[in-house]
């Protein structure tokens, strides 16, 4: 088989259960609980992007090299978008808390949190999106 060939689901499943096959994906379990919400972004100086989750009222990031790290400066979120919003090296995060109906900007470069939208009770953000 060439590297361009697609593997059927059965081959991928077999590689999950039998790593001797050498086909499909190599799966690594990084989480054994169900997070409240999940996002991704390159927020640390590690290579690659991190998985960012809210679990039990706290925010954690997972990087392949470092494992799980709690980020106490970020509030528990319901919606998150990562992107380069402040021209820093790492991605910043737009975070929406649906219980408070507030929108935050977390600046990865400085580790600071900025309130962008404070809900006065007269409406809430129903969608978030960003364009590159």
CSV table of N, CA and C in Angstrom, one decimal:
chain,number,residue,atom,x,y,z
A,1,UNK,N,0.8,-1.2,0.0
A,1,UNK,CA,0.0,0.0,0.0
A,1,UNK,C,0.9,1.2,0.0
A,2,UNK,N,0.4,2.2,-0.7
A,2,UNK,CA,1.2,3.5,-0.7
A,2,UNK,C,0.7,4.4,0.4
A,3,UNK,N,1.4,5.4,0.8
A,3,UNK,CA,1.0,6.3,1.9
A,3,UNK,C,-0.2,7.1,1.5
A,4,UNK,N,-0.6,7.1,0.2
A,4,UNK,CA,-1.8,7.9,-0.2
A,4,UNK,C,-3.1,7.1,-0.1
A,5,UNK,N,-3.0,5.8,0.1
A,5,UNK,CA,-4.2,5.0,0.1
A,5,UNK,C,-5.0,5.3,1.4
A,6,UNK,N,-6.3,5.2,1.3
A,6,UNK,CA,-7.2,5.4,2.4
A,6,UNK,C,-7.4,4.0,3.0
A,7,UNK,N,-7.5,4.0,4.4
A,7,UNK,CA,-7.8,2.7,5.1
A,7,UNK,C,-9.3,2.7,5.4
A,8,UNK,N,-9.9,1.6,5.2
A,8,UNK,CA,-11.3,1.5,5.7
A,8,UNK,C,-11.4,1.5,7.2
A,9,UNK,N,-12.6,1.8,7.7
A,9,UNK,CA,-12.8,1.9,9.2
A,9,UNK,C,-12.3,0.7,9.9
A,10,UNK,N,-12.6,-0.5,9.3
A,10,UNK,CA,-12.1,-1.7,10.0
A,10,UNK,C,-10.6,-1.7,10.2
A,11,UNK,N,-9.8,-1.3,9.2
A,11,UNK,CA,-8.4,-1.2,9.4
A,11,UNK,C,-8.0,-0.2,10.5
A,12,UNK,N,-8.7,0.9,10.6
A,12,UNK,CA,-8.4,1.9,11.6
A,12,UNK,C,-8.8,1.3,13.0
A,13,UNK,N,-9.9,0.6,13.1
A,13,UNK,CA,-10.3,0.0,14.4
A,13,UNK,C,-9.3,-1.0,14.8
A,14,UNK,N,-8.8,-1.8,13.8
A,14,UNK,CA,-7.9,-2.9,14.1
A,14,UNK,C,-6.6,-2.2,14.6
A,15,UNK,N,-6.2,-1.1,14.1
A,15,UNK,CA,-4.9,-0.5,14.6
A,15,UNK,C,-5.1,0.1,16.0
A,16,UNK,N,-6.3,0.4,16.4
A,16,UNK,CA,-6.6,0.8,17.7
A,16,UNK,C,-6.5,-0.3,18.7
A,17,UNK,N,-6.9,-1.5,18.3
A,17,UNK,CA,-6.9,-2.6,19.2
A,17,UNK,C,-5.7,-3.5,19.0
A,18,UNK,N,-5.0,-3.4,17.9
A,18,UNK,CA,-3.9,-4.3,17.6
A,18,UNK,C,-2.8,-3.4,16.9
A,19,UNK,N,-1.9,-2.8,17.7
A,19,UNK,CA,-0.9,-1.9,17.1
A,19,UNK,C,0.1,-2.6,16.2
A,20,UNK,N,0.1,-3.9,16.2
A,20,UNK,CA,1.0,-4.6,15.3
A,20,UNK,C,0.6,-4.4,13.8
A,21,UNK,N,-0.6,-4.0,13.5
A,21,UNK,CA,-1.0,-3.9,12.1
A,21,UNK,C,-0.2,-2.8,11.3
A,22,UNK,N,0.2,-1.7,12.0
A,22,UNK,CA,0.9,-0.7,11.3
A,22,UNK,C,0.1,0.1,10.4
A,23,UNK,N,-1.2,0.0,10.4
A,23,UNK,CA,-2.1,0.7,9.6
A,23,UNK,C,-3.0,1.7,10.4
A,24,UNK,N,-3.5,2.7,9.7
A,24,UNK,CA,-4.5,3.6,10.4
A,24,UNK,C,-3.9,4.5,11.4
A,25,UNK,N,-4.6,4.9,12.4
A,25,UNK,CA,-4.3,5.9,13.3
A,25,UNK,C,-3.6,5.2,14.6
A,26,UNK,N,-2.8,6.0,15.2
A,26,UNK,CA,-2.2,5.5,16.5
A,26,UNK,C,-2.9,6.4,17.5
A,27,UNK,N,-3.8,5.8,18.3
A,27,UNK,CA,-4.6,6.5,19.3
A,27,UNK,C,-3.9,6.5,20.7
A,28,UNK,N,-4.0,7.7,21.3
A,28,UNK,CA,-3.5,7.8,22.7
A,28,UNK,C,-4.6,8.4,23.5
A,29,UNK,N,-5.0,7.7,24.6
A,29,UNK,CA,-6.0,8.2,25.5
A,29,UNK,C,-5.4,9.3,26.3
A,30,UNK,N,-6.0,10.5,26.2
A,30,UNK,CA,-5.5,11.6,27.1
A,30,UNK,C,-6.5,12.0,28.1
A,31,UNK,N,-7.7,11.5,28.1
A,31,UNK,CA,-8.8,11.9,29.0
A,31,UNK,C,-9.7,10.7,29.3
A,32,UNK,N,-10.0,10.5,30.6
A,32,UNK,CA,-10.9,9.4,31.0
A,32,UNK,C,-12.2,10.0,31.5
A,33,UNK,N,-12.4,11.3,31.5
A,33,UNK,CA,-13.6,11.9,32.0
A,33,UNK,C,-14.3,12.6,30.9
A,34,UNK,N,-15.5,13.0,31.0
A,34,UNK,CA,-16.2,13.8,30.0
A,34,UNK,C,-16.1,15.3,30.4
A,35,UNK,N,-15.4,16.1,29.5
A,35,UNK,CA,-15.3,17.5,29.8
A,35,UNK,C,-16.6,18.2,29.6
A,36,UNK,N,-16.8,19.4,30.2
A,36,UNK,CA,-17.9,20.2,30.0
A,36,UNK,C,-17.8,20.8,28.6
A,37,UNK,N,-16.7,21.3,28.2
A,37,UNK,CA,-16.5,21.8,26.8
A,37,UNK,C,-15.0,21.6,26.4
A,38,UNK,N,-14.7,21.7,25.1
A,38,UNK,CA,-13.4,21.4,24.6
A,38,UNK,C,-13.1,22.4,23.5
A,39,UNK,N,-11.8,22.7,23.4
A,39,UNK,CA,-11.3,23.5,22.3
A,39,UNK,C,-9.9,23.2,22.0
A,40,UNK,N,-9.3,23.9,21.0
A,40,UNK,CA,-7.9,23.7,20.7
A,40,UNK,C,-7.3,25.0,20.4
A,41,UNK,N,-6.0,25.1,20.6
A,41,UNK,CA,-5.2,26.3,20.2
A,41,UNK,C,-3.8,26.2,20.6
A,42,UNK,N,-2.9,26.9,19.9
A,42,UNK,CA,-1.5,26.8,20.2
A,42,UNK,C,-1.2,27.9,21.2
A,43,UNK,N,-1.5,27.7,22.5
A,43,UNK,CA,-1.5,28.7,23.5
A,43,UNK,C,-0.2,28.7,24.3
A,44,UNK,N,0.6,27.6,24.2
A,44,UNK,CA,1.8,27.5,25.0
A,44,UNK,C,3.0,27.6,24.0
A,45,UNK,N,4.2,27.7,24.5
A,45,UNK,CA,5.3,27.8,23.6
A,45,UNK,C,5.8,26.4,23.1
A,46,UNK,N,5.0,25.4,23.5
A,46,UNK,CA,5.3,24.0,23.0
A,46,UNK,C,5.1,23.9,21.5
A,47,UNK,N,5.7,23.0,20.8
A,47,UNK,CA,5.3,22.8,19.4
A,47,UNK,C,4.0,22.2,19.2
A,48,UNK,N,3.2,22.6,18.3
A,48,UNK,CA,1.9,22.1,18.0
A,48,UNK,C,0.8,22.8,18.9
A,49,UNK,N,-0.4,22.4,18.7
A,49,UNK,CA,-1.5,23.0,19.4
A,49,UNK,C,-1.9,22.1,20.6
A,50,UNK,N,-2.6,22.8,21.6
A,50,UNK,CA,-3.0,22.1,22.8
A,50,UNK,C,-4.5,21.9,22.8
A,51,UNK,N,-4.9,20.9,23.5
A,51,UNK,CA,-6.3,20.6,23.7
A,51,UNK,C,-6.7,21.4,25.0
A,52,UNK,N,-7.8,22.1,25.0
A,52,UNK,CA,-8.2,22.9,26.1
A,52,UNK,C,-9.6,22.5,26.5
A,53,UNK,N,-9.7,22.2,27.8
A,53,UNK,CA,-11.0,21.7,28.3
A,53,UNK,C,-11.5,22.4,29.5
A,54,UNK,N,-12.8,22.4,29.8
A,54,UNK,CA,-13.3,22.8,31.1
A,54,UNK,C,-13.8,21.5,31.7
A,55,UNK,N,-13.4,21.3,32.9
A,55,UNK,CA,-13.8,20.1,33.7
A,55,UNK,C,-13.9,20.5,35.1
A,56,UNK,N,-15.1,20.2,35.7
A,56,UNK,CA,-15.3,20.4,37.1
A,56,UNK,C,-15.0,21.8,37.6
A,57,UNK,N,-15.4,22.8,36.7
A,57,UNK,CA,-15.2,24.2,37.0
A,57,UNK,C,-13.9,24.8,36.8
A,58,UNK,N,-12.9,24.0,36.3
A,58,UNK,CA,-11.6,24.5,36.0
A,58,UNK,C,-11.2,24.3,34.6
A,59,UNK,N,-10.2,25.0,34.1
A,59,UNK,CA,-9.7,24.9,32.7
A,59,UNK,C,-8.3,24.2,32.7
A,60,UNK,N,-8.2,23.3,31.8
A,60,UNK,CA,-6.9,22.5,31.7
A,60,UNK,C,-6.5,22.5,30.2
A,61,UNK,N,-5.2,22.5,30.0
A,61,UNK,CA,-4.7,22.3,28.6
A,61,UNK,C,-3.8,21.0,28.6
A,62,UNK,N,-3.8,20.4,27.4
A,62,UNK,CA,-3.0,19.2,27.2
A,62,UNK,C,-2.1,19.4,26.1
A,63,UNK,N,-0.8,19.2,26.3
A,63,UNK,CA,0.2,19.3,25.2
A,63,UNK,C,0.9,17.9,25.2
A,64,UNK,N,1.2,17.5,24.0
A,64,UNK,CA,1.8,16.1,23.9
A,64,UNK,C,3.0,15.9,24.7
A,65,UNK,N,3.9,17.0,24.8
A,65,UNK,CA,5.1,16.8,25.6
A,65,UNK,C,5.0,17.0,27.1
A,66,UNK,N,4.0,17.8,27.5
A,66,UNK,CA,3.9,18.1,29.0
A,66,UNK,C,2.7,17.4,29.7
A,67,UNK,N,1.7,16.9,29.0
A,67,UNK,CA,0.5,16.3,29.6
A,67,UNK,C,-0.4,17.4,30.0
A,68,UNK,N,-1.2,17.2,31.1
A,68,UNK,CA,-2.2,18.1,31.5
A,68,UNK,C,-1.7,19.2,32.5
A,69,UNK,N,-2.2,20.4,32.3
A,69,UNK,CA,-1.8,21.5,33.1
A,69,UNK,C,-3.1,22.4,33.4
A,70,UNK,N,-3.3,22.7,34.6
A,70,UNK,CA,-4.4,23.5,35.0
A,70,UNK,C,-4.1,25.0,34.7
A,71,UNK,N,-5.0,25.8,34.1
A,71,UNK,CA,-4.8,27.2,33.8
A,71,UNK,C,-5.8,28.0,34.7
A,72,UNK,N,-5.4,28.4,35.9
A,72,UNK,CA,-6.4,29.0,36.8
A,72,UNK,C,-6.8,30.4,36.3
A,73,UNK,N,-6.0,31.1,35.4
A,73,UNK,CA,-6.4,32.4,35.0
A,73,UNK,C,-7.5,32.4,34.0
A,74,UNK,N,-7.9,31.3,33.4
A,74,UNK,CA,-9.0,31.2,32.5
A,74,UNK,C,-10.2,30.7,33.2
A,75,UNK,N,-11.4,31.5,33.0
A,75,UNK,CA,-12.6,31.0,33.7
A,75,UNK,C,-13.2,29.8,32.9
A,76,UNK,N,-13.9,29.0,33.6
A,76,UNK,CA,-14.6,27.9,33.0
A,76,UNK,C,-15.4,28.4,31.8
A,77,UNK,N,-15.3,27.8,30.7
A,77,UNK,CA,-16.0,28.3,29.5
A,77,UNK,C,-17.0,27.4,28.9
A,78,UNK,N,-17.8,27.9,28.0
A,78,UNK,CA,-18.8,27.1,27.3
A,78,UNK,C,-18.5,27.1,25.8
A,79,UNK,N,-17.9,28.2,25.3
A,79,UNK,CA,-17.5,28.3,23.9
A,79,UNK,C,-16.2,28.9,23.9
A,80,UNK,N,-15.3,28.4,23.0
A,80,UNK,CA,-13.9,28.9,22.9
A,80,UNK,C,-13.5,28.9,21.5
A,81,UNK,N,-12.8,30.0,21.1
A,81,UNK,CA,-12.2,30.1,19.8
A,81,UNK,C,-10.7,30.5,20.0
A,82,UNK,N,-9.8,29.8,19.3
A,82,UNK,CA,-8.4,30.2,19.4
A,82,UNK,C,-8.0,30.9,18.1
A,83,UNK,N,-7.1,31.9,18.2
A,83,UNK,CA,-6.6,32.6,17.1
A,83,UNK,C,-5.6,33.7,17.5
A,84,UNK,N,-5.0,34.2,16.5
A,84,UNK,CA,-4.0,35.3,16.8
A,84,UNK,C,-4.6,36.6,16.7
A,85,UNK,N,-5.3,37.0,17.9
A,85,UNK,CA,-6.0,38.3,17.9
A,85,UNK,C,-5.2,39.5,18.4
A,86,UNK,N,-4.1,39.3,19.0
A,86,UNK,CA,-3.3,40.4,19.5
A,86,UNK,C,-1.9,40.4,18.9
A,87,UNK,N,-1.6,39.7,17.9
A,87,UNK,CA,-0.3,39.7,17.2
A,87,UNK,C,0.8,39.1,18.1
A,88,UNK,N,0.4,38.2,19.0
A,88,UNK,CA,1.4,37.5,19.8
A,88,UNK,C,1.9,36.2,19.0
A,89,UNK,N,2.9,35.6,19.6
A,89,UNK,CA,3.4,34.4,19.0
A,89,UNK,C,2.4,33.2,19.1
A,90,UNK,N,1.9,33.1,20.4
A,90,UNK,CA,0.9,32.0,20.6
A,90,UNK,C,-0.5,32.5,20.3
A,91,UNK,N,-1.4,31.6,20.1
A,91,UNK,CA,-2.8,31.9,19.9
A,91,UNK,C,-3.4,32.5,21.2
A,92,UNK,N,-4.3,33.5,21.0
A,92,UNK,CA,-5.1,34.0,22.1
A,92,UNK,C,-6.4,33.2,22.1
A,93,UNK,N,-7.2,33.4,23.1
A,93,UNK,CA,-8.5,32.7,23.2
A,93,UNK,C,-9.6,33.6,23.4
A,94,UNK,N,-10.7,33.5,22.6
A,94,UNK,CA,-11.9,34.2,22.9
A,94,UNK,C,-12.8,33.2,23.7
A,95,UNK,N,-13.3,33.6,24.9
A,95,UNK,CA,-13.9,32.6,25.7
A,95,UNK,C,-15.3,33.2,26.1
A,96,UNK,N,-16.3,32.4,25.9
A,96,UNK,CA,-17.7,32.8,26.3
A,96,UNK,C,-18.2,32.0,27.4
A,97,UNK,N,-18.7,32.6,28.4
A,97,UNK,CA,-19.3,31.9,29.6
A,97,UNK,C,-20.8,32.1,29.4
A,98,UNK,N,-21.5,31.1,29.1
A,98,UNK,CA,-23.0,31.2,28.9
A,98,UNK,C,-23.8,31.4,30.1
A,99,UNK,N,-23.2,31.0,31.3
A,99,UNK,CA,-24.0,31.2,32.5
A,99,UNK,C,-23.9,32.7,32.9
A,100,UNK,N,-22.8,33.4,32.8
A,100,UNK,CA,-22.7,34.8,33.1
A,100,UNK,C,-23.0,35.7,31.8
A,101,UNK,N,-22.9,35.1,30.6
A,101,UNK,CA,-23.1,35.7,29.4
A,101,UNK,C,-22.1,36.8,29.1
A,102,UNK,N,-20.8,36.5,29.5
A,102,UNK,CA,-19.7,37.4,29.3
A,102,UNK,C,-18.7,36.8,28.3
A,103,UNK,N,-18.0,37.7,27.6
A,103,UNK,CA,-17.0,37.4,26.6
A,103,UNK,C,-15.7,37.9,27.1
A,104,UNK,N,-14.7,37.0,27.1
A,104,UNK,CA,-13.3,37.4,27.5
A,104,UNK,C,-12.3,37.1,26.4
A,105,UNK,N,-11.2,37.9,26.5
A,105,UNK,CA,-10.0,37.6,25.7
A,105,UNK,C,-8.9,37.2,26.6
A,106,UNK,N,-8.4,36.0,26.4
A,106,UNK,CA,-7.2,35.5,27.2
A,106,UNK,C,-6.0,35.7,26.3
A,107,UNK,N,-5.1,36.6,26.7
A,107,UNK,CA,-3.8,36.8,26.0
A,107,UNK,C,-2.8,35.8,26.4
A,108,UNK,N,-2.5,34.9,25.5
A,108,UNK,CA,-1.5,33.8,25.8
A,108,UNK,C,-0.2,34.4,26.1
A,109,UNK,N,0.2,35.4,25.4
A,109,UNK,CA,1.6,36.0,25.6
A,109,UNK,C,1.8,36.5,27.0
A,110,UNK,N,0.8,37.1,27.6
A,110,UNK,CA,1.0,37.7,28.9
A,110,UNK,C,0.3,36.9,30.0
A,111,UNK,N,-0.6,36.0,29.6
A,111,UNK,CA,-1.4,35.2,30.5
A,111,UNK,C,-2.4,36.0,31.2
A,112,UNK,N,-2.9,37.1,30.6
A,112,UNK,CA,-3.9,38.0,31.2
A,112,UNK,C,-5.2,37.8,30.6
A,113,UNK,N,-6.2,38.1,31.3
A,113,UNK,CA,-7.6,38.0,30.9
A,113,UNK,C,-8.3,39.3,30.8
A,114,UNK,N,-9.0,39.6,29.7
A,114,UNK,CA,-9.6,40.9,29.5
A,114,UNK,C,-11.1,40.7,29.2
A,115,UNK,N,-12.0,41.4,29.9
A,115,UNK,CA,-13.4,41.3,29.7
A,115,UNK,C,-13.8,42.1,28.5
A,116,UNK,N,-14.3,41.5,27.4
A,116,UNK,CA,-14.7,42.2,26.2
A,116,UNK,C,-16.1,42.6,26.2
A,117,UNK,N,-17.0,41.7,26.7
A,117,UNK,CA,-18.4,41.9,26.6
A,117,UNK,C,-19.0,41.6,27.9
A,118,UNK,N,-19.7,42.5,28.5
A,118,UNK,CA,-20.4,42.3,29.8
A,118,UNK,C,-21.9,42.3,29.5
A,119,UNK,N,-22.6,41.3,29.8
A,119,UNK,CA,-24.0,41.2,29.6
A,119,UNK,C,-24.7,41.9,30.6
A,120,UNK,N,-25.6,42.9,30.2
A,120,UNK,CA,-26.4,43.6,31.1
A,120,UNK,C,-27.7,43.0,31.3
A,121,UNK,N,-27.9,41.8,30.8
A,121,UNK,CA,-29.2,41.1,30.9
A,121,UNK,C,-30.1,41.3,29.8
A,122,UNK,N,-29.7,42.2,28.8
A,122,UNK,CA,-30.6,42.5,27.7
A,122,UNK,C,-30.3,41.7,26.4
A,123,UNK,N,-29.7,40.6,26.6
A,123,UNK,CA,-29.4,39.7,25.4
A,123,UNK,C,-28.1,39.0,25.7
A,124,UNK,N,-27.9,38.1,24.8
A,124,UNK,CA,-26.7,37.3,24.9
A,124,UNK,C,-26.1,36.9,23.6
A,125,UNK,N,-24.9,36.6,23.6
A,125,UNK,CA,-24.2,36.2,22.3
A,125,UNK,C,-24.7,34.7,22.0
A,126,UNK,N,-25.1,34.5,20.8
A,126,UNK,CA,-25.6,33.2,20.4
A,126,UNK,C,-24.7,32.4,19.5
A,127,UNK,N,-23.7,33.1,18.9
A,127,UNK,CA,-22.8,32.5,18.0
A,127,UNK,C,-21.4,33.2,18.0
A,128,UNK,N,-20.4,32.5,17.8
A,128,UNK,CA,-19.0,33.1,17.7
A,128,UNK,C,-18.3,32.5,16.5
A,129,UNK,N,-17.6,33.3,15.8
A,129,UNK,CA,-16.8,32.9,14.7
A,129,UNK,C,-15.7,33.8,14.4
A,130,UNK,N,-14.7,33.3,13.7
A,130,UNK,CA,-13.5,34.2,13.3
A,130,UNK,C,-13.1,33.8,12.0
A,131,UNK,N,-12.6,34.7,11.2
A,131,UNK,CA,-12.0,34.4,9.9
A,131,UNK,C,-10.5,34.7,9.9
A,132,UNK,N,-9.8,33.9,9.2
A,132,UNK,CA,-8.3,34.1,9.1
A,132,UNK,C,-8.0,35.1,8.0
